[in-house]
Amino acid sequence: DIQMTQSPSSLTASVGDRVTITCRASQRVSTYLNWYQQKPGKAPQLLIYAAFSLQSGVPSRFSGSGSGTDFSLTISSLQPEDFATYYCQQGRTFGQGTKVEIK
Amino acid sequence: QVQLVESGGGVVRAGRALRLSCAPSGFTLSNYAMHWVRQAPGKGLEWVAVISHAGSGEYYADSVKGRFSISRDSSKNTLNLQMNSLRPEDTAIYYCARDPSVAGLRWYFDIWGRGTLVTVSS
């Protein structure tokens, strides 16, 4: 099975900061990599699919990049509503999550 | 409005069974592949099962294989998850989620329900 490793597991940042979360696959997965945001008590929400395609309705400050084994999710200017946990996902496997907290 | 609503969660003793359902609005279930994903309290997301859009294929996580069964009821336009031989480690919020493919599987989830909590007591 493919393993997905996210880093960091948590981070603190301020409103307006540029934030990058990385996800590494244990084997090459082309661009079959997706990103979700989950707020406390809520269901996850799809942000990015196929590594860099922005889901409809998701703000353009979110972007994805990468291919093969190394991927990243970038928030260009962190907003108050972006404090949440972010998960990468490939096939049946999710990363362990990255919690973004307010500094 | 496109949405999913799960039902059927609750508290059950270990070894017993429970059946979850998921009802869509705004789209027809049989046109899409559908997944169940769960989240144990305070933990990350775990994929559980998928049924292809034509019901022609079902796949399960190793942790539930042989105990859980995913199905769809086309007459009621609902997705089901039959969970047998439940274990305490199955305690989680169970989400149904839509795969946007209309043929094959794309393996991402564009619509999620709010989830239903299953608690398995020992």
XYZ file of N, CA and C in Angstrom:
675
model
N 0.818 -1.195 0.000
C 0.000 0.000 0.000
C 0.864 1.262 0.000
N 0.354 2.288 -0.676
C 1.047 3.565 -0.705
C 0.861 4.265 0.637
N 1.930 4.807 1.156
C 1.880 5.596 2.384
C 2.013 7.074 2.030
N 1.259 7.909 2.733
C 1.308 9.350 2.517
C 1.781 10.018 3.793
N 2.821 10.818 3.687
C 3.392 11.464 4.857
C 3.315 12.962 4.690
N 2.593 13.620 5.595
C 2.460 15.071 5.564
C 3.433 15.707 6.537
N 3.851 16.906 6.192
C 4.636 17.695 7.123
C 4.375 19.178 6.905
N 4.403 19.962 8.001
C 4.519 19.476 9.373
C 3.199 18.881 9.847
N 3.179 18.327 11.054
C 1.922 17.824 11.602
C 1.082 18.969 12.142
N 1.742 20.059 12.502
C 1.027 21.262 12.906
C 1.921 22.465 12.663
N 1.270 23.622 12.547
C 2.017 24.858 12.393
C 1.184 26.011 12.934
N 1.880 27.034 13.367
C 1.206 28.249 13.783
C 1.589 29.358 12.810
N 0.629 30.170 12.457
C 0.866 31.231 11.482
C -0.083 32.384 11.757
N 0.230 33.505 11.159
C -0.571 34.714 11.340
C -1.387 34.992 10.093
N -2.463 35.727 10.289
C -3.261 36.158 9.140
C -2.361 36.933 8.179
N -2.456 36.580 6.907
C -1.632 37.210 5.886
C -0.386 36.434 5.523
N -0.017 35.452 6.347
C 1.174 34.659 6.062
C 0.959 33.758 4.844
N 2.065 33.429 4.207
C 2.077 32.402 3.169
C 2.420 31.086 3.849
N 1.583 30.076 3.627
C 1.734 28.792 4.315
C 1.856 27.682 3.271
N 2.793 26.781 3.501
C 2.960 25.633 2.610
C 2.978 24.348 3.431
N 2.193 23.396 3.004
C 2.121 22.059 3.612
C 2.590 21.067 2.554
N 3.398 20.107 2.970
C 3.904 19.148 2.011
C 3.363 17.750 2.284
N 3.351 16.952 1.252
C 2.855 15.574 1.311
C 3.773 14.730 0.428
N 4.265 13.651 0.977
C 5.166 12.766 0.234
C 4.561 11.376 0.134
N 4.539 10.847 -1.073
C 4.029 9.496 -1.309
C 5.183 8.498 -1.273
N 4.892 7.285 -0.817
C 5.933 6.264 -0.694
C 6.331 5.667 -2.044
N 5.537 5.934 -3.069
C 5.892 5.559 -4.435
C 5.254 6.571 -5.378
N 5.740 6.568 -6.608
C 5.265 7.576 -7.556
C 3.778 7.410 -7.848
N 3.056 8.530 -7.824
C 1.611 8.510 -8.026
C 1.180 9.478 -9.123
N 2.120 9.867 -9.978
C 1.833 10.837 -11.029
C 1.244 12.100 -10.392
N 0.072 12.550 -10.826
C -0.569 13.717 -10.195
C -1.881 13.319 -9.508
N -1.971 12.047 -9.100
C -3.190 11.580 -8.431
C -3.111 11.902 -6.944
N -3.257 13.171 -6.625
C -3.102 13.626 -5.251
C -4.125 14.747 -5.014
N -4.821 14.642 -3.891
C -5.905 15.576 -3.588
C -5.716 16.175 -2.197
N -6.305 17.340 -1.992
C -6.201 18.040 -0.704
C -7.577 18.419 -0.186
N -7.751 18.280 1.138
C -9.009 18.598 1.805
C -8.734 19.508 2.992
N -9.742 20.296 3.333
C -9.733 21.121 4.545
C -10.843 20.614 5.449
N -10.533 20.496 6.734
C -11.559 20.111 7.691
C -11.524 21.051 8.886
N -12.666 21.648 9.171
C -12.813 22.484 10.351
C -13.451 21.668 11.459
N -13.214 22.043 12.725
C -13.728 21.253 13.849
C -15.234 21.025 13.761
N -15.639 19.764 13.930
C -17.051 19.418 13.909
C -17.689 19.397 12.542
N -16.901 19.585 11.505
C -17.438 19.634 10.147
C -16.854 18.516 9.284
N -17.534 18.235 8.184
C -17.008 17.279 7.225
C -15.846 17.897 6.446
N -14.959 17.076 5.948
C -13.899 17.605 5.073
C -14.494 18.238 3.821
N -13.713 19.141 3.249
C -14.118 19.821 2.012
C -12.977 19.713 1.014
N -13.303 19.332 -0.205
C -12.285 19.212 -1.253
C -11.776 20.590 -1.661
N -10.460 20.734 -1.645
C -9.831 21.981 -2.079
C -9.201 21.843 -3.475
N -8.358 20.828 -3.606
C -7.539 20.634 -4.796
C -7.648 19.176 -5.213
N -7.850 18.898 -6.486
C -7.803 17.535 -6.980
C -6.798 17.431 -8.114
N -6.329 16.229 -8.329
C -5.321 15.978 -9.369
C -4.138 16.932 -9.235
N -3.677 17.103 -8.038
C -2.463 17.825 -7.666
C -2.573 19.337 -7.729
N -3.216 19.879 -8.767
C -3.202 21.336 -8.908
C -4.523 21.932 -9.402
N -5.562 21.113 -9.571
C -6.845 21.636 -10.047
C -7.678 22.148 -8.876
N -8.057 23.401 -8.936
C -8.826 24.031 -7.862
C -10.292 23.634 -7.970
N -10.839 23.081 -6.898
C -12.246 22.717 -6.883
C -13.103 23.979 -7.003
N -14.211 23.848 -7.698
C -15.119 24.971 -7.882
C -15.537 25.573 -6.542
N -15.474 26.894 -6.460
C -15.894 27.587 -5.250
C -14.794 27.802 -4.226
N -13.645 27.182 -4.434
C -12.530 27.325 -3.490
C -11.735 28.591 -3.841
N -11.414 29.414 -2.850
C -10.692 30.666 -3.138
C -9.355 30.438 -3.822
N -8.973 31.369 -4.661
C -7.765 31.225 -5.459
C -6.482 31.364 -4.648
N -6.582 31.730 -3.369
C -5.369 31.771 -2.537
C -4.849 30.357 -2.249
N -5.677 29.347 -2.493
C -5.246 27.965 -2.349
C -4.671 27.475 -3.684
N -3.532 26.820 -3.635
C -2.967 26.235 -4.836
C -2.228 24.955 -4.491
N -2.153 24.064 -5.459
C -1.445 22.812 -5.282
C -0.397 22.633 -6.354
N 0.650 21.904 -6.013
C 1.697 21.620 -6.990
C 2.331 20.277 -6.680
N 3.117 19.820 -7.641
C 3.872 18.590 -7.450
C 3.441 17.481 -8.389
N 4.270 16.473 -8.456
C 3.971 15.264 -9.217
C 4.967 14.195 -8.783
N 4.638 12.953 -9.065
C 5.533 11.865 -8.671
C 5.350 11.495 -7.212
N 6.247 11.947 -6.362
C 6.164 11.614 -4.947
C 6.030 12.826 -4.030
N 6.310 14.011 -4.525
C 6.346 15.194 -3.660
C 5.338 16.240 -4.098
N 4.499 16.647 -3.151
C 3.399 17.557 -3.431
C 3.335 18.638 -2.359
N 2.700 19.744 -2.712
C 2.515 20.787 -1.712
C 1.195 21.505 -1.915
N 0.659 21.968 -0.801
C -0.518 22.834 -0.776
C -0.045 24.172 -0.237
N -0.348 25.247 -0.947
C 0.056 26.583 -0.519
C -1.164 27.463 -0.347
N -1.175 28.178 0.757
C -2.158 29.232 0.981
C -1.387 30.536 0.874
N -1.714 31.346 -0.098
C -0.861 32.496 -0.416
C -0.943 33.596 0.639
N -2.114 33.772 1.227
C -2.299 34.788 2.264
C -3.363 34.268 3.219
N -2.906 33.750 4.340
C -3.783 33.049 5.277
C -4.887 33.977 5.793
N -6.110 33.474 5.738
C -7.259 34.211 6.232
C -7.797 33.562 7.506
N -8.562 34.305 8.316
C -9.052 33.734 9.585
C -9.826 32.438 9.399
N -10.550 32.325 8.297
C -11.358 31.121 8.065
C -10.530 29.918 7.596
N -9.221 30.114 7.404
C -8.364 29.030 6.913
C -7.755 28.210 8.045
N -7.972 28.629 9.275
C -7.430 27.850 10.388
C -8.252 26.574 10.519
N -7.594 25.449 10.271
C -8.260 24.162 10.098
C -7.194 23.080 10.010
N -7.652 21.858 9.799
C -6.741 20.747 9.540
C -6.819 20.394 8.056
N -5.661 20.149 7.459
C -5.568 19.859 6.027
C -5.042 18.442 5.828
N -5.669 17.731 4.915
C -5.287 16.354 4.610
C -4.964 16.212 3.127
N -3.886 15.496 2.837
C -3.684 15.035 1.475
C -4.276 13.629 1.363
N -4.550 13.226 0.130
C -5.167 11.914 -0.098
C -4.756 11.398 -1.463
N -4.399 10.137 -1.494
C -4.094 9.454 -2.751
C -4.779 8.097 -2.699
N -5.724 7.903 -3.598
C -6.436 6.624 -3.633
C -7.104 6.355 -2.301
N -6.746 5.201 -1.712
C -7.375 4.787 -0.458
C -6.720 5.401 0.773
N -5.673 6.156 0.590
C -4.841 6.583 1.702
C -4.855 8.090 1.908
N -5.079 8.478 3.169
C -4.974 9.875 3.566
C -3.651 10.100 4.308
N -3.134 11.311 4.193
C -2.068 11.704 5.085
C -2.612 11.873 6.495
N -1.723 12.062 7.431
C -2.126 12.117 8.840
C -2.714 13.462 9.238
N -2.603 14.453 8.367
C -3.190 15.759 8.638
C -2.180 16.778 9.115
N -2.453 18.045 8.796
C -1.665 19.172 9.273
C -2.629 20.186 9.867
N -2.436 20.470 11.131
C -3.302 21.423 11.817
C -2.684 22.804 11.725
N -3.421 23.754 11.168
C -2.956 25.136 11.040
C -3.643 25.958 12.122
N -2.818 26.523 13.009
C -3.337 27.258 14.158
C -2.901 28.712 14.117
N -3.627 29.509 14.865
C -3.357 30.943 14.895
C -2.181 31.249 15.802
N -1.245 32.078 15.298
C -0.128 32.518 16.135
C -0.596 33.673 17.022
N -29.898 21.962 -4.444
C -28.612 21.955 -3.754
C -28.109 20.521 -3.640
N -26.879 20.317 -4.005
C -26.290 18.977 -3.961
C -25.782 18.714 -2.555
N -26.290 17.678 -1.922
C -25.831 17.323 -0.590
C -26.101 15.856 -0.297
N -25.483 15.388 0.779
C -25.639 14.021 1.255
C -26.001 14.058 2.732
N -26.880 13.147 3.147
C -27.274 13.067 4.552
C -27.201 11.615 5.009
N -26.359 11.385 6.008
C -26.218 10.051 6.578
C -27.191 9.846 7.731
N -27.508 8.588 7.988
C -28.344 8.229 9.126
C -27.983 6.822 9.556
N -28.471 6.452 10.734
C -28.304 5.086 11.202
C -27.258 4.879 12.274
N -26.506 5.925 12.602
C -25.494 5.784 13.637
C -26.114 5.589 15.015
N -25.266 5.234 15.967
C -25.742 5.040 17.323
C -24.730 4.276 18.142
N -25.176 3.845 19.322
C -24.328 3.073 20.224
C -24.703 1.600 20.098
N -23.713 0.746 19.935
C -23.953 -0.680 19.754
C -22.877 -1.462 20.495
N -23.229 -2.628 20.976
C -22.258 -3.469 21.674
C -21.341 -4.162 20.674
N -20.138 -4.424 21.085
C -19.189 -5.142 20.244
C -19.772 -6.489 19.827
N -19.536 -6.829 18.566
C -20.053 -8.068 18.020
C -21.402 -7.932 17.332
N -22.072 -6.832 17.583
C -23.383 -6.618 16.975
C -23.244 -5.949 15.624
N -24.400 -5.685 14.989
C -24.423 -5.112 13.645
C -25.142 -3.769 13.645
N -24.861 -2.997 12.612
C -25.502 -1.696 12.413
C -25.525 -1.415 10.923
N -26.541 -0.728 10.474
C -26.668 -0.396 9.053
C -26.780 1.112 8.911
N -25.870 1.689 8.170
C -25.890 3.111 7.884
C -26.506 3.350 6.512
N -27.138 4.496 6.377
C -27.683 4.903 5.085
C -27.220 6.300 4.743
N -27.247 6.598 3.474
C -26.833 7.903 2.974
C -27.782 8.285 1.854
N -28.436 9.421 2.012
C -29.412 9.864 1.011
C -28.919 11.133 0.338
N -28.918 11.152 -0.968
C -28.495 12.352 -1.680
C -29.673 13.267 -1.980
N -29.357 14.508 -2.200
C -30.315 15.411 -2.814
C -29.582 16.198 -3.884
N -30.278 16.476 -4.952
C -29.676 17.239 -6.035
C -28.960 16.415 -7.075
N -28.876 15.105 -6.869
C -28.297 14.234 -7.882
C -28.768 12.798 -7.657
N -28.571 11.979 -8.665
C -28.980 10.575 -8.609
C -27.779 9.719 -8.241
N -27.938 8.969 -7.178
C -26.834 8.186 -6.620
C -26.235 7.230 -7.634
N -27.086 6.588 -8.423
C -26.609 5.538 -9.317
C -25.722 6.072 -10.434
N -25.686 7.383 -10.607
C -24.836 7.963 -11.647
C -23.391 8.152 -11.207
N -23.110 7.884 -9.930
C -21.784 8.149 -9.395
C -21.278 6.972 -8.578
N -19.955 6.844 -8.526
C -19.350 5.973 -7.527
C -19.472 6.665 -6.171
N -19.631 5.873 -5.122
C -19.828 6.418 -3.775
C -18.925 5.714 -2.778
N -18.426 6.476 -1.821
C -17.493 5.975 -0.820
C -18.039 6.187 0.586
N -17.516 5.411 1.509
C -17.623 5.678 2.937
C -16.214 5.954 3.468
N -16.110 7.000 4.267
C -14.860 7.390 4.912
C -15.186 7.583 6.385
N -14.294 7.172 7.268
C -14.570 7.334 8.700
C -13.459 8.089 9.395
N -13.806 8.565 10.583
C -12.847 9.335 11.378
C -13.069 9.009 12.843
N -12.134 8.307 13.429
C -12.201 8.001 14.849
C -12.057 9.298 15.647
N -12.589 9.342 16.863
C -12.536 10.582 17.657
C -11.120 11.115 17.802
N -10.934 12.358 17.381
C -9.630 13.001 17.498
C -8.566 12.501 16.538
N -8.956 11.669 15.587
C -7.983 11.070 14.658
C -8.191 11.561 13.229
N -7.393 11.028 12.328
C -7.471 11.419 10.933
C -8.529 10.634 10.164
N -8.511 10.840 8.866
C -9.496 10.230 7.985
C -9.036 8.855 7.519
N -9.977 7.933 7.438
C -9.685 6.580 6.961
C -10.739 6.182 5.942
N -10.288 5.859 4.747
C -11.208 5.359 3.718
C -11.701 3.969 4.119
N -12.992 3.697 3.870
C -13.593 2.441 4.308
C -14.008 1.551 3.120
N -14.772 2.119 2.182
C -15.323 1.282 1.113
C -15.782 2.157 -0.038
N -15.888 1.543 -1.210
C -16.402 2.219 -2.403
C -17.263 1.249 -3.185
N -18.307 1.800 -3.821
C -19.107 1.052 -4.780
C -19.088 1.834 -6.085
N -18.831 1.147 -7.165
C -18.720 1.838 -8.449
C -20.077 2.351 -8.898
N -20.072 3.233 -9.894
C -21.303 3.928 -10.245
C -22.376 2.992 -10.758
N -22.000 1.891 -11.357
C -23.000 0.953 -11.847
C -23.208 -0.192 -10.873
N -22.603 -0.075 -9.688
C -22.713 -1.140 -8.695
C -21.970 -2.390 -9.108
N -21.075 -2.242 -10.065
C -20.410 -3.418 -10.613
C -19.143 -3.799 -9.871
N -18.736 -2.962 -8.945
C -17.528 -3.289 -8.196
C -17.571 -2.661 -6.820
N -17.088 -3.404 -5.835
C -17.023 -2.917 -4.472
C -15.641 -3.228 -3.935
N -15.082 -2.281 -3.202
C -13.750 -2.475 -2.636
C -13.775 -1.998 -1.184
N -12.946 -2.661 -0.371
C -12.970 -2.399 1.059
C -11.563 -2.210 1.604
N -11.483 -1.425 2.663
C -10.239 -1.357 3.428
C -10.007 -2.700 4.100
N -8.762 -3.062 4.272
C -8.438 -4.337 4.922
C -9.047 -4.424 6.320
N -9.163 -3.280 6.990
C -9.643 -3.262 8.371
C -11.116 -3.643 8.494
N -11.861 -3.589 7.384
C -13.295 -3.902 7.449
C -13.695 -5.037 6.506
N -12.766 -5.498 5.699
C -13.082 -6.532 4.717
C -13.629 -7.774 5.401
N -14.722 -8.283 4.856
C -15.358 -9.468 5.420
C -16.362 -9.161 6.505
N -16.377 -7.921 7.002
C -17.336 -7.536 8.045
C -18.325 -6.488 7.552
N -17.867 -5.594 6.680
C -18.714 -4.510 6.171
C -19.115 -4.810 4.732
N -20.290 -4.302 4.356
C -20.764 -4.462 2.986
C -21.416 -3.163 2.518
N -20.947 -2.667 1.379
C -21.509 -1.447 0.802
C -22.483 -1.825 -0.305
N -23.577 -1.112 -0.378
C -24.574 -1.389 -1.413
C -25.357 -0.119 -1.699
N -26.103 -0.166 -2.798
C -26.992 0.948 -3.077
C -28.384 0.398 -3.355
N -29.390 1.160 -2.960
C -30.776 0.802 -3.232
C -31.272 1.805 -4.270
N -31.281 1.400 -5.514
C -31.625 2.328 -6.584
C -33.072 2.795 -6.487
N -33.955 1.931 -5.984
C -35.366 2.317 -5.888
C -35.564 3.435 -4.863
N -34.717 3.457 -3.842
C -34.809 4.488 -2.810
C -33.755 5.566 -2.984
N -32.881 5.383 -3.967
C -31.784 6.331 -4.204
C -30.951 6.529 -2.940
N -30.603 5.436 -2.281
C -29.791 5.514 -1.076
C -28.574 4.603 -1.167
N -27.556 4.978 -0.421
C -26.335 4.207 -0.253
C -26.365 3.604 1.144
N -25.915 2.361 1.268
C -25.934 1.699 2.561
C -24.558 1.157 2.927
N -24.344 1.026 4.220
C -23.156 0.346 4.719
C -23.619 -0.591 5.827
N -23.606 -1.873 5.538
C -23.941 -2.880 6.534
C -22.674 -3.228 7.299
N -22.703 -3.019 8.604
C -21.519 -3.244 9.432
C -21.818 -4.382 10.402
N -21.159 -5.489 10.221
C -21.339 -6.653 11.081
C -20.108 -6.854 11.963
N -20.291 -7.656 12.997
C -19.178 -8.002 13.898
C -18.395 -6.756 14.310
N -19.102 -5.760 14.783
C -18.473 -4.476 15.114
C -17.495 -4.616 16.271
N -16.451 -3.808 16.202
C -15.393 -3.803 17.204
C -15.275 -2.403 17.800
N -14.751 -2.286 18.996
C -14.556 -0.929 19.564
C -13.753 -0.006 18.645
N -12.814 -0.559 17.904
C -11.988 0.270 17.022
C -12.740 0.757 15.777
N -13.979 0.313 15.606
C -14.820 0.846 14.534
C -15.535 2.122 14.961
N -15.384 2.517 16.217
C -15.992 3.744 16.703
C -15.445 4.931 15.914
N -16.365 5.672 15.298
C -15.944 6.767 14.418
C -17.173 7.514 13.915
N -16.921 8.675 13.360
C -17.912 9.339 12.511
C -17.762 8.739 11.122
N -18.874 8.331 10.549
C -18.866 7.746 9.212
C -19.473 8.753 8.233
N -18.669 9.077 7.232
C -19.106 9.996 6.187
C -19.353 9.227 4.888
N -20.437 9.551 4.201
C -20.522 9.117 2.815
C -20.009 10.257 1.944
N -19.434 9.905 0.830
C -18.797 10.904 -0.028
C -18.927 10.487 -1.488
N -19.126 11.458 -2.343
C -19.303 11.197 -3.757
C -17.968 11.252 -4.500
N -17.771 10.265 -5.358
C -16.671 10.279 -6.327
C -17.220 10.917 -7.589
N -16.593 11.944 -8.127
C -17.206 12.662 -9.244
C -17.201 11.927 -10.574
N -16.624 10.735 -10.617
C -16.587 10.007 -11.880
C -17.977 9.519 -12.268
N -18.234 9.508 -13.554
C -19.449 8.866 -14.065
C -19.098 7.578 -14.788
N -17.809 7.272 -14.817
C -17.332 5.983 -15.332
C -16.009 5.706 -14.641
N -15.842 4.526 -14.126
C -14.626 4.222 -13.394
C -14.596 4.948 -12.058
N -13.414 5.141 -11.541
C -13.230 5.829 -10.258
C -12.170 6.904 -10.421
N -12.429 8.073 -9.837
C -11.425 9.130 -9.858
C -10.699 9.222 -8.515
N -11.237 8.555 -7.528
C -10.586 8.481 -6.224
C -10.341 9.848 -5.616
N -11.335 10.736 -5.737
C -11.396 11.854 -4.820
C -12.861 12.135 -4.529
N -13.113 12.975 -3.534
C -14.431 13.072 -2.940
C -14.909 14.514 -2.978
N -15.856 14.799 -3.884
C -16.219 16.195 -4.090
C -17.416 16.633 -3.251
N -18.245 15.710 -2.806
C -19.384 16.015 -1.949
C -19.335 15.072 -0.748
N -19.469 15.642 0.451
C -19.435 14.866 1.690
C -20.729 15.113 2.466
N -21.204 14.083 3.157
C -22.262 14.287 4.116
C -21.702 14.859 5.411
N -22.586 15.139 6.356
C -22.165 15.680 7.648
C -21.649 14.585 8.580
N -21.946 13.349 8.248
C -21.456 12.239 9.046
C -22.465 11.746 10.065
N -22.290 10.498 10.467
C -23.107 9.897 11.523
C -22.175 9.141 12.452
N -22.368 9.319 13.752
C -21.443 8.764 14.745
C -21.849 7.336 15.112
N -20.890 6.453 15.036
C -21.057 5.071 15.475
C -20.143 4.849 16.668
N -20.723 4.403 17.759
C -19.957 4.111 18.970
C -20.134 2.640 19.304
N -19.030 1.920 19.370
C -19.063 0.493 19.676
C -18.498 0.301 21.070
N -19.338 -0.181 21.957
C -18.903 -0.382 23.339
C -18.463 -1.825 23.557
N -17.522 -1.969 24.458
C -17.022 -3.312 24.746
C -17.745 -3.910 25.933
